[in-house]
XYZ file of C-alpha atoms in Angstrom:
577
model
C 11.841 11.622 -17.831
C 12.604 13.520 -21.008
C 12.220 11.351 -24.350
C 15.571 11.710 -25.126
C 16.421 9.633 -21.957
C 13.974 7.140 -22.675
C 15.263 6.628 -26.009
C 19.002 6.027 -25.305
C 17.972 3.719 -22.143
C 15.777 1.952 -24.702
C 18.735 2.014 -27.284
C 21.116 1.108 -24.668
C 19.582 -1.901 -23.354
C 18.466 -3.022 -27.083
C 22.268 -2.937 -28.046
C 24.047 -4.199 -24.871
C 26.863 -5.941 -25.047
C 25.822 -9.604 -23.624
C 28.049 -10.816 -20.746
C 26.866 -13.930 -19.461
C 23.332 -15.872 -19.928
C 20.494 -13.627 -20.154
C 17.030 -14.557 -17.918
C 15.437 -16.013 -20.988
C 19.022 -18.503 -21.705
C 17.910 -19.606 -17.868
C 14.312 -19.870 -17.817
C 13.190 -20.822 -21.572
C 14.853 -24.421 -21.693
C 13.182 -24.934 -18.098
C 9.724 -22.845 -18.604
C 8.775 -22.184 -21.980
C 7.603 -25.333 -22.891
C 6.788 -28.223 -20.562
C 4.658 -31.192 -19.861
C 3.329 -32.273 -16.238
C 4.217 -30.429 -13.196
C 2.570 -27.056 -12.164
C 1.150 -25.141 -15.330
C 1.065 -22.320 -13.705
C 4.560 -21.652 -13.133
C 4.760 -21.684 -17.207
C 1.881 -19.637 -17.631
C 3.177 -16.958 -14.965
C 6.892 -16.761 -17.041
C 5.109 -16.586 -20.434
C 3.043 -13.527 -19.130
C 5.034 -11.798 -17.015
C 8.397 -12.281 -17.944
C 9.029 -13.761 -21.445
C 6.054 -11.290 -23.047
C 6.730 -9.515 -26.199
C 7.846 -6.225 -24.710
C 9.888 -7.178 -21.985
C 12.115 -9.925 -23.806
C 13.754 -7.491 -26.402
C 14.691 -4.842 -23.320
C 16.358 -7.661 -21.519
C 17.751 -10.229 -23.983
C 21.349 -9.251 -24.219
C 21.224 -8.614 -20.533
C 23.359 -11.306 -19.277
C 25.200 -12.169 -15.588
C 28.941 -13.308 -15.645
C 28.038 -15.368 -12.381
C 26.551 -17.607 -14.681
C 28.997 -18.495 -17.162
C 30.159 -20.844 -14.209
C 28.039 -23.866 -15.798
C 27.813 -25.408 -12.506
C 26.161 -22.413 -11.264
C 24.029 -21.878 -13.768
C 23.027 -25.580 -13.236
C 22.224 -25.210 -10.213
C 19.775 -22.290 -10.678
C 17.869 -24.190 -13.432
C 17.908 -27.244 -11.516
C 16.265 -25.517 -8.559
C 13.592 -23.646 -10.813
C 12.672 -27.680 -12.149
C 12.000 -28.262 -8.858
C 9.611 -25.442 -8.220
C 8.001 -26.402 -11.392
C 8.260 -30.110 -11.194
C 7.829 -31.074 -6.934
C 4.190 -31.518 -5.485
C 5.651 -29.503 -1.761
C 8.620 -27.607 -3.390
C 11.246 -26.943 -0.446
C 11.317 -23.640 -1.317
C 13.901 -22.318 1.040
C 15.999 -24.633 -1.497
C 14.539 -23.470 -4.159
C 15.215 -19.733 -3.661
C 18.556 -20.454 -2.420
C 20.359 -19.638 -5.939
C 18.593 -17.015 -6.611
C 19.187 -15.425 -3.253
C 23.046 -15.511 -3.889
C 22.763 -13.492 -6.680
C 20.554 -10.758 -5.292
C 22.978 -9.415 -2.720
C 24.494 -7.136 -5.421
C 20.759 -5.523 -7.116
C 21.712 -1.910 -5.255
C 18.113 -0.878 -4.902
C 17.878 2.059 -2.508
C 15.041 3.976 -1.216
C 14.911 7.434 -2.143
C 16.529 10.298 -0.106
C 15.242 14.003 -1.207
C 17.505 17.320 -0.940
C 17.467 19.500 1.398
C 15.178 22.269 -0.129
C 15.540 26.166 -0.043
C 13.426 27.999 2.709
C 10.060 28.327 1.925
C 9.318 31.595 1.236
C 5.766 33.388 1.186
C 2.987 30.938 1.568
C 0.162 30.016 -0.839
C -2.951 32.171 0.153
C -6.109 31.447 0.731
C -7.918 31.821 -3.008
C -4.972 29.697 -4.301
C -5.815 26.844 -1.844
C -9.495 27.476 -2.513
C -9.022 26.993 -6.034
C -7.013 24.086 -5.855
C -9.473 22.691 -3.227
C -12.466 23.291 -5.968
C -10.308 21.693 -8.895
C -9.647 18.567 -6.553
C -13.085 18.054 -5.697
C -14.332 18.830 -9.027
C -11.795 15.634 -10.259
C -13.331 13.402 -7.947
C -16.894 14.669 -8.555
C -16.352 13.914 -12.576
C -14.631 10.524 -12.614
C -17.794 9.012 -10.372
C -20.169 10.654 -12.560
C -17.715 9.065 -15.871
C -17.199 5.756 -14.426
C -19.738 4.882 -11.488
C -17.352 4.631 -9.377
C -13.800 6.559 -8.496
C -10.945 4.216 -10.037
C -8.006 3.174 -8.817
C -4.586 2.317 -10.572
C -1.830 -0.572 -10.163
C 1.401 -0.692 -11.445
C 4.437 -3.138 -11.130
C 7.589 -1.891 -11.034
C 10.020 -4.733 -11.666
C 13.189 -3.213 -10.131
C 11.485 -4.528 -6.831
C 11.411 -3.212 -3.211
C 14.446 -1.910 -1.478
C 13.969 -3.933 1.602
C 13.483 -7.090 -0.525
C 16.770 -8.665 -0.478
C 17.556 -12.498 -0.397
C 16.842 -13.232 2.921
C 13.240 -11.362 2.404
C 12.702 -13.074 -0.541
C 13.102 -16.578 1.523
C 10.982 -15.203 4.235
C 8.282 -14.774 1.490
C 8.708 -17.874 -0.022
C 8.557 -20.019 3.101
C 5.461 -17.921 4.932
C 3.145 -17.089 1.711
C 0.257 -19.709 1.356
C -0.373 -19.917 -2.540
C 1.728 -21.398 -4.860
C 1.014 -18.821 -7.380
C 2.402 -16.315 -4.764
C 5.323 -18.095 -4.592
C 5.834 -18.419 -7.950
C 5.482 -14.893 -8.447
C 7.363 -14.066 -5.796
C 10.005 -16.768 -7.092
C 10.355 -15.366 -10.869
C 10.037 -11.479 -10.147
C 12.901 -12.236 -7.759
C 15.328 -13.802 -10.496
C 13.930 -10.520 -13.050
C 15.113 -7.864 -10.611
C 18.673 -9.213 -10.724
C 19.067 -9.265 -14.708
C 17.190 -5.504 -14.300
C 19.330 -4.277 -11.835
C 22.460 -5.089 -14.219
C 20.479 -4.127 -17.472
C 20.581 -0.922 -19.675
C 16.721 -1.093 -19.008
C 16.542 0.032 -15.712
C 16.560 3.556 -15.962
C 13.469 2.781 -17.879
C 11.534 0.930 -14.941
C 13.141 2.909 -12.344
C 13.427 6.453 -12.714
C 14.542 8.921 -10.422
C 11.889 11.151 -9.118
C 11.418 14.357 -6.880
C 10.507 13.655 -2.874
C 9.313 10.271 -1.262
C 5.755 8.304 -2.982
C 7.314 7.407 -6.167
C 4.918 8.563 -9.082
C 3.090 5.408 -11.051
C 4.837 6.211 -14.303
C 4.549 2.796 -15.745
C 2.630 2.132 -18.873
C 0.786 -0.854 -17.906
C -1.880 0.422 -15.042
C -4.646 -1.807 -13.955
C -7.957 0.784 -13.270
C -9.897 -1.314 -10.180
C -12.302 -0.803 -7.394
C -11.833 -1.922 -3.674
C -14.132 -1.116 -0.961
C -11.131 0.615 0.950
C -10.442 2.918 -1.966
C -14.291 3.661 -1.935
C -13.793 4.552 1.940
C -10.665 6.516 1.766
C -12.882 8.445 -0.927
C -15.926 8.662 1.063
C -14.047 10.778 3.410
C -12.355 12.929 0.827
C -15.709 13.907 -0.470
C -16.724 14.313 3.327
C -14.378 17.345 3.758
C -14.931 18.707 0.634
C -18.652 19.414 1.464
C -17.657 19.979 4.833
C -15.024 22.872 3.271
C -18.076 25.011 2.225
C -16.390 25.001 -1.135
C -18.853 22.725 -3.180
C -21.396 24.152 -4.628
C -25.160 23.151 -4.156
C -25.108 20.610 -7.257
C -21.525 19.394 -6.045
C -22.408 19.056 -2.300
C -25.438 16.818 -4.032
C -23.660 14.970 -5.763
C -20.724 14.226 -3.087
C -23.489 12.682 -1.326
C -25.294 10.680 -3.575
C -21.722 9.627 -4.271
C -20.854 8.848 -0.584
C -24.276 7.123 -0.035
C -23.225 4.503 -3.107
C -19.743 3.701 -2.115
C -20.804 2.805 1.526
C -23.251 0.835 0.372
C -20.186 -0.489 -1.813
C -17.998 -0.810 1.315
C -20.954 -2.330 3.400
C -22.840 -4.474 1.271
C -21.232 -4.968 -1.850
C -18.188 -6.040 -0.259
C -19.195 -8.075 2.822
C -18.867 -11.356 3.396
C -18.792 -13.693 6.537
C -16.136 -15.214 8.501
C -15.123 -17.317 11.543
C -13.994 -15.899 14.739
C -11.698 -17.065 17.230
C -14.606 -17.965 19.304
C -16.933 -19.646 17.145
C -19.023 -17.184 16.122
C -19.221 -15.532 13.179
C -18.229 -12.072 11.742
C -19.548 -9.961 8.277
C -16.334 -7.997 7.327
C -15.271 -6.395 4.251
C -13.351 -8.056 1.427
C -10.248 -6.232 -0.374
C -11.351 -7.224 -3.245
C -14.926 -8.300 -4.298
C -16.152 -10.882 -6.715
C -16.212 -9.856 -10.248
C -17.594 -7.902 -12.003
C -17.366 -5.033 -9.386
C -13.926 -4.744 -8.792
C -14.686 -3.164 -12.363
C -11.185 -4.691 -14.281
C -11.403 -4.467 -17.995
C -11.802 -8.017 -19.459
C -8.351 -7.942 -20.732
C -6.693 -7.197 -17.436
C -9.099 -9.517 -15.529
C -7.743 -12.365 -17.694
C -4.260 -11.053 -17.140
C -5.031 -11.198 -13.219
C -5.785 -14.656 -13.617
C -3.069 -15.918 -16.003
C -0.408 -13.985 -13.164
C -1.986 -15.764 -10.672
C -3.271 -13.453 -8.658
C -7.178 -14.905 -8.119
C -7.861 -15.211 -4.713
C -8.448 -12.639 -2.322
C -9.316 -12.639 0.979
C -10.670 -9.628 3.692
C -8.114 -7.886 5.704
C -8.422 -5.973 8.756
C -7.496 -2.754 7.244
C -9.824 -2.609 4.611
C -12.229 -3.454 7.438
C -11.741 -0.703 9.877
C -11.153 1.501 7.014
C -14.703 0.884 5.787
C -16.452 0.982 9.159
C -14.936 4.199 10.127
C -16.075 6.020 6.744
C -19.479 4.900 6.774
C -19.605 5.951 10.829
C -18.296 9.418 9.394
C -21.035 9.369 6.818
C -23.920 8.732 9.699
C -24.791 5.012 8.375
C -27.053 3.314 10.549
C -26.177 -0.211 8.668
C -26.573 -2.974 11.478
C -23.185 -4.136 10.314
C -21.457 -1.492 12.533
C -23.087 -2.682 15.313
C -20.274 -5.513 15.549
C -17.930 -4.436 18.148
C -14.613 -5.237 15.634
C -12.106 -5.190 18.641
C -13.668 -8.707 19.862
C -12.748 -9.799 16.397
C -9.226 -8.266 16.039
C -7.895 -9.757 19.449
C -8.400 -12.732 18.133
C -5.504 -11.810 15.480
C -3.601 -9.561 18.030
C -0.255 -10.564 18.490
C 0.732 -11.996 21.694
C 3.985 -12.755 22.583
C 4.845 -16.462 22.886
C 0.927 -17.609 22.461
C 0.496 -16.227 18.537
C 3.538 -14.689 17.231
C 3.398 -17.680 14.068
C 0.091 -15.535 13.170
C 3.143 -13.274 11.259
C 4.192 -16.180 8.688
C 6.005 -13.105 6.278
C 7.947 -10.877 8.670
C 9.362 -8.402 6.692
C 9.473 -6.195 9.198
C 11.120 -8.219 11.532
C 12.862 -5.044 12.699
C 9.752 -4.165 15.308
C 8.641 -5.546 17.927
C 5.149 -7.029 16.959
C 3.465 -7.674 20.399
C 0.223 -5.744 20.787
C -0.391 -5.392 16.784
C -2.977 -6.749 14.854
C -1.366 -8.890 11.300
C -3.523 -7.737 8.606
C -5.079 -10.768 6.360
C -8.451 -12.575 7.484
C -9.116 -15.926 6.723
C -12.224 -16.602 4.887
C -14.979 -19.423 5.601
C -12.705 -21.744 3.064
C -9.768 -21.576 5.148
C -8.023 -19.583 2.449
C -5.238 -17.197 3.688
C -2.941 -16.965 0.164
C -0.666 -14.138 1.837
C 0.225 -15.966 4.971
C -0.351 -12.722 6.948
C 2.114 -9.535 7.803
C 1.492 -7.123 10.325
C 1.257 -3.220 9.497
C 1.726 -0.153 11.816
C -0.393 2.044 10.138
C -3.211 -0.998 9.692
C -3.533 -0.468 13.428
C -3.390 3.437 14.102
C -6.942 2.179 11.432
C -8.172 0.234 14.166
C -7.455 2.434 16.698
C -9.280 5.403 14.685
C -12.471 3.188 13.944
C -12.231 1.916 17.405
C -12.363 5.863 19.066
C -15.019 6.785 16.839
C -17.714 4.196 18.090
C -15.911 4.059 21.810
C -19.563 4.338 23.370
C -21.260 1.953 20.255
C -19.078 -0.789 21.019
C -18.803 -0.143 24.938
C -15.423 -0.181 24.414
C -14.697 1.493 28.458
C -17.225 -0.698 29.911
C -15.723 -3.967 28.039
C -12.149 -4.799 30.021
C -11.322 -7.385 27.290
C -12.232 -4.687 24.381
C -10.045 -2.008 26.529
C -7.380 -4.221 26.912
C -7.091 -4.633 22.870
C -6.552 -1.309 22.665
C -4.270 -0.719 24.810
C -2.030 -2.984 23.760
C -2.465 -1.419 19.927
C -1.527 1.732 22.265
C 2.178 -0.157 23.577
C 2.897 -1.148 19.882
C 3.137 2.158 18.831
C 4.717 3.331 21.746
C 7.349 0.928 21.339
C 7.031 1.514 17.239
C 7.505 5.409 17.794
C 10.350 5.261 20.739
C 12.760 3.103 18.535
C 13.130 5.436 15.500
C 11.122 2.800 13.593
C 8.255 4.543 12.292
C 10.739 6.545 10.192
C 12.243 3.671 8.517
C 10.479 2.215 5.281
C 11.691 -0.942 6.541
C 8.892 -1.226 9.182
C 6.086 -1.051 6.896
C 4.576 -3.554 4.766
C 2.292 -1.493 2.890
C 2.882 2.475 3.541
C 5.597 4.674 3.764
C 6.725 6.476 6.708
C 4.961 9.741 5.406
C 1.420 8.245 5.182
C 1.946 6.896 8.726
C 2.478 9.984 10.029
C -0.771 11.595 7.767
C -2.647 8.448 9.583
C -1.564 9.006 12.984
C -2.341 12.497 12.554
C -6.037 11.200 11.589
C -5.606 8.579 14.433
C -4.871 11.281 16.725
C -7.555 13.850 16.030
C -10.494 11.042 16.335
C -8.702 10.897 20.012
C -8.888 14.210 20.509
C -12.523 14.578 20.100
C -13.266 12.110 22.860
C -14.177 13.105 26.424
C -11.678 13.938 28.599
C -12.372 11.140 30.569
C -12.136 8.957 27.851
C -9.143 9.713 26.974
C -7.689 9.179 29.915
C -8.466 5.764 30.426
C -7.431 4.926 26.795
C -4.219 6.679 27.612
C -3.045 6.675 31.092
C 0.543 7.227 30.347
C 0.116 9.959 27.621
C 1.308 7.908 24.763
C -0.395 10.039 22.473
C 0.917 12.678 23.355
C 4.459 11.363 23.174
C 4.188 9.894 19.923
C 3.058 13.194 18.374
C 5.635 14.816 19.145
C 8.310 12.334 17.812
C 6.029 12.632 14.432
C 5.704 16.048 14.504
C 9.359 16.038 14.505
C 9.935 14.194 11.534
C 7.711 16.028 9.143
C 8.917 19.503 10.375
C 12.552 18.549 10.659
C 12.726 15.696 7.879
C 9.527 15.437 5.744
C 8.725 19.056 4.938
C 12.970 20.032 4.989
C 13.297 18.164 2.131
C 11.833 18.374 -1.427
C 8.738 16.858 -2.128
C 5.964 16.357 -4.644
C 2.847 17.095 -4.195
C 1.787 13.607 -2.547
C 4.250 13.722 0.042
C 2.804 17.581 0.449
C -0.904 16.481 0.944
C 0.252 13.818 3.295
C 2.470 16.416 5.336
C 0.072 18.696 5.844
C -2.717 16.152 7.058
C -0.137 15.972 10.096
C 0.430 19.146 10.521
C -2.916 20.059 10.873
C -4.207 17.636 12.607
C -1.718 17.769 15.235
C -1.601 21.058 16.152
C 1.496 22.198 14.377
C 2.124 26.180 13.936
C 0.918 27.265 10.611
C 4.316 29.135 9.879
C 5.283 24.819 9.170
C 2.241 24.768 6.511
C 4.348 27.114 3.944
C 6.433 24.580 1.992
C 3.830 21.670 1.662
C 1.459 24.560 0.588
C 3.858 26.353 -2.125
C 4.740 22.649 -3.069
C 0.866 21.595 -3.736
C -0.077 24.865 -5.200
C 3.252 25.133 -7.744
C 2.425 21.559 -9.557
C -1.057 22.098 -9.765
C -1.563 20.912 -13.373
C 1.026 18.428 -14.044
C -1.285 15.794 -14.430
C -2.382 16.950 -17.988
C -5.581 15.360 -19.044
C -5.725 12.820 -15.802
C -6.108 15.460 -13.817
C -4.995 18.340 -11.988
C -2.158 16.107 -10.496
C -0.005 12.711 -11.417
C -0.309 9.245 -9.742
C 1.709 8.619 -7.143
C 2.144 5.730 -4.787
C -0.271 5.933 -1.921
C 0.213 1.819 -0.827
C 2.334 -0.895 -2.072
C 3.163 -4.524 -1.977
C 6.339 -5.718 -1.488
C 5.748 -9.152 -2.560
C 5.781 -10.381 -4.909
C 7.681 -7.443 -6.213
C 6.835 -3.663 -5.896
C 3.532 -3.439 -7.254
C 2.265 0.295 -6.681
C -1.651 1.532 -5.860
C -2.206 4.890 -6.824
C -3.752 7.432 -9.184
C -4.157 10.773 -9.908
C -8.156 10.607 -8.277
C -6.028 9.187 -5.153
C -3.582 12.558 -5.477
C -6.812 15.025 -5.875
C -8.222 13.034 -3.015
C -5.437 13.106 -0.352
C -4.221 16.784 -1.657
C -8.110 17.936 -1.159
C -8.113 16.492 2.417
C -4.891 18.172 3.348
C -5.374 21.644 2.065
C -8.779 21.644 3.712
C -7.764 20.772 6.986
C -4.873 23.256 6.535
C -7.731 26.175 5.686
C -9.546 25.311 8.646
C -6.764 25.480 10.784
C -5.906 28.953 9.151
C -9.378 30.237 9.363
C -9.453 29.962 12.955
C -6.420 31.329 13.401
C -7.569 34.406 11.586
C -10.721 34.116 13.446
């Protein structure tokens, strides 16, 4: 975005003609100043929405709807009662602002069709790139301690949050400051979507992950960042590409962020049959989630304190440090007793998915993704994610004989019914619809299942056979091999989508004729991220409540684009062999 767009959005919305009242005509009488009731509501509108650099871009923004005074009543009425009630009804308190989002006309994106190919990238080009990717990673742990992560809202919102969604989120989260978020970032999307300012906050772009393009990005550490890069730096010394002080420091690296994923960010929990559990946290105490002061307060103020372990970040852990050869005691735990206890199971458990966004698939057989802690505390209500469980079906292959997985019916049985959700996930079409997924894109489940589906592969035949009698594997990779040769990789991309391609391709088999366009793709934007490194942010996982907030950055991009073009030069290697 040129900065002679930016300026005439910015002018635009500055100089708007006002039609109607604007969000602050609603909100200030009711928010901006108040005594009794919930503070935080307040404090949430203050920061988030009424701030200094978001009121001027929106003030002459206004609805005609709401020059109907009865209707504007009614909206202002229902946000006293979300400020104002001990047990807000908040299906009536969303109701209002539900009516007015069935006109916000946010779309996902759709990519051209791109021109063919042409000559592939060869191998010094991906070698170089390779080396540039791992020296990136290499040089922000040795900068910050640690490899950082970003997060960015973008206010436009989700495209599959519409009204209904928004009551679904209302009614199923557990924390009021969710709801409140959730509540007010609802009512900003519709004065955005009708504002000057939202070619500003929403951009076009170029392929599928949207790049993280907005000013204000939180840096933070989570142990399943610190395990994603864990295996990034894996293959990179694994490549042959390091050199002898790089492959070093890659482990000394790897060694400190599984002790970050292991130790740092365990904690105990309660399992459905009265024992307990150590599993790993999204988000540990402070100070090592590593926030700058100003942001940390800013987290607080928005509401956003507690978190809670997840199942994802779990298996996500436990499966790097296997891959790293840690002999921690904590992967001793055979996970899938733990998981069936939060495995869906049609007519017993189904209220276990309290936000069904995703209402679309059929949930039986998956595992919903936030773990209560020892407090009880659950502040998400709890969603359930396909590509969460391909996770614990990868971390479940890899220690199949350390958790006597075949010689455990009940352990067996979890897994196989992980197995007929993704059957059922993958024979509907679903997988390819952004709809399905909570916190990935239909790309990055395909790069997973490819991952998925390679820890599968390296099992005994035998093994494999009574994982998957009726060759569900087999049939699911060849409905997502079909997507990212006929859909993914025919359209334009950016680099992201590129990395993420040709983890699938490579890891399931594809011919390496398909390789050519993610490979020109990866190799032609090397660079663009300037000073951040060698490529942008993009979005690698999201949040749709309580509005699109993005996790990315450009270490993620060197990370996943390292992983991608090294499994793509092993596949060519041997093929050359």
């Amino acid at each position: 975005m040129g900065f002679h767009t930016i300026a005439g959005a910015a002018f635009r919305a500055l100089t708007a003609r006002k039609d109607g009242p604007s969000l602050y005509d609603v909100c200030d009488p009711v928010l901006l100043k108040y005594r009794g009731g919930d503070p935080h509501l307040g404090k949430f509108y203050r920061t988030a929405l009424g701030n200094p650099a978001l009121r001027p871009l929106l003030r002459r923004t206004g609805l005609p709807e709401l020059r109907d005074e009865k209707r504007l009543g009614t909206l202002q009425e229902a946000l006293i009662r979300a400020r104002d009630d001990d047990e807000p009804d908040w299906a009536a308190v969303g109701a209002p602002i539900a009516e007015l989002m069935a006109d916000i006309g946010v779309h996902h994106p759709a990519p051209q069709k791109r021109a063919a190919a042409g000559r592939a990238a060869d191998g010094s080009e991906i070698d170089r790139v390779i080396r540039r990717c791992g020296a990136h990673l290499l040089g922000s742990f040795a900068k910050n301690g640690f490899i950082p992560t970003y997060a960015a809202f973008n206010l436009i919102g989700d495209p599959d949050m519409g009204g209904r969604e928004m009551l679904t989120a209302l009614t199923g989260l557990n924390s009021r400051g969710y709801k409140n978020s959730t509540l007010l970032f609802s009512l900003a999307r519709i004065f955005i979507a009708h504002s000057p300012a939202r070619a500003l906050i929403n951009p076009p772009w170029t392929g599928i992950a949207e790049p993280m393009w907005q000013p204000m990005q939180i840096r933070h550490r989570s142990a399943y960042y610190d395990a994603f890069f864990t295996e990034a730096l894996l293959s990179y010394v694994e490549s042959g590409l390091a050199s002898a002080d790089e492959a070093a420091a890659s482990r000394r690296a790897i060694s400190e962020m599984v002790d970050f994923c292991l130790k740092t960010s365990a904690e105990e929990v309660s399992s459905h049959d009265g024992s307990t559990v150590r599993v790993i946290t999204a988000l540990a105490p402070l100070p090592h989630p590593r926030f700058s002061r100003f942001f940390a307060q800013i987290k607080q103020d928005l509401g956003f304190g507690i978190y809670v372990p997840d199942c994802d970040t779990t298996a996500c852990s436990f499966s790097a440090a296997t891959q790293a050869g840690s002999t921690d005691p904590i992967l001793d735990q055979p996970l899938l007793d733990f998981y069936r206890g939060y495995q869906v199971r049609e007519g017993a458990n189904e209220p276990r998915v309290t936000v069904p966004l995703n209402d679309n698939i059929d949930y039986e057989g998956g595992v919903v993704t936030w773990i209560d802690n020892l407090a009880g505390d659950r502040p998400y209500g709890n969603d359930l994610d396909p590509t969460l469980n391909l996770d614990i079906l990868e971390v479940s292959f890899r220690n199949l004989t350390r958790w006597k997985i075949l010689e455990t019916p009940s352990r067996l049985e979890t897994v196989h019914r992980i197995i007929g959700f993704q059957r059922r996930l993958v024979e509907s079409g679903a997988f390819r619809n952004p709809r399905s997924h909570i916190y990935y894109l239909p790309e990055l489940y395909s790069a997973y299942f490819g991952r998925c589906h390679a820890a599968f592969m390296a099992l005994p035949d035998a093994a494999r056979k009574a994982i998957d009698p009726d060759g569900t594997f087999a049939f699911i990779r060849g409905k997502v091999l079909a997507y990212v040769e006929g859909e993914l990789t025919a359209r334009e991309m950016n680099p992201f989508d590129a990395a993420l391609a040709l983890m699938a391709l490579a890891h399931l088999g594809a011919d390496v004729s398909s390789f050519a366009a993610a490979l020109n793709c990866i190799t032609a934007h090397l660079g663009e991220g300037g000073r951040h490194g060698p490529y942008k942010a993009y979005e690698w996982n999201k949040m749709k409540t309580p509005t699109r907030i993005l996790v990315g950055g450009p270490e993620v991009t060197s990370a996943f684009v390292l992983m991608g073009l090294t499994l793509a030069r092993g596949v060519m290697m041997r093929g050359n062999a």
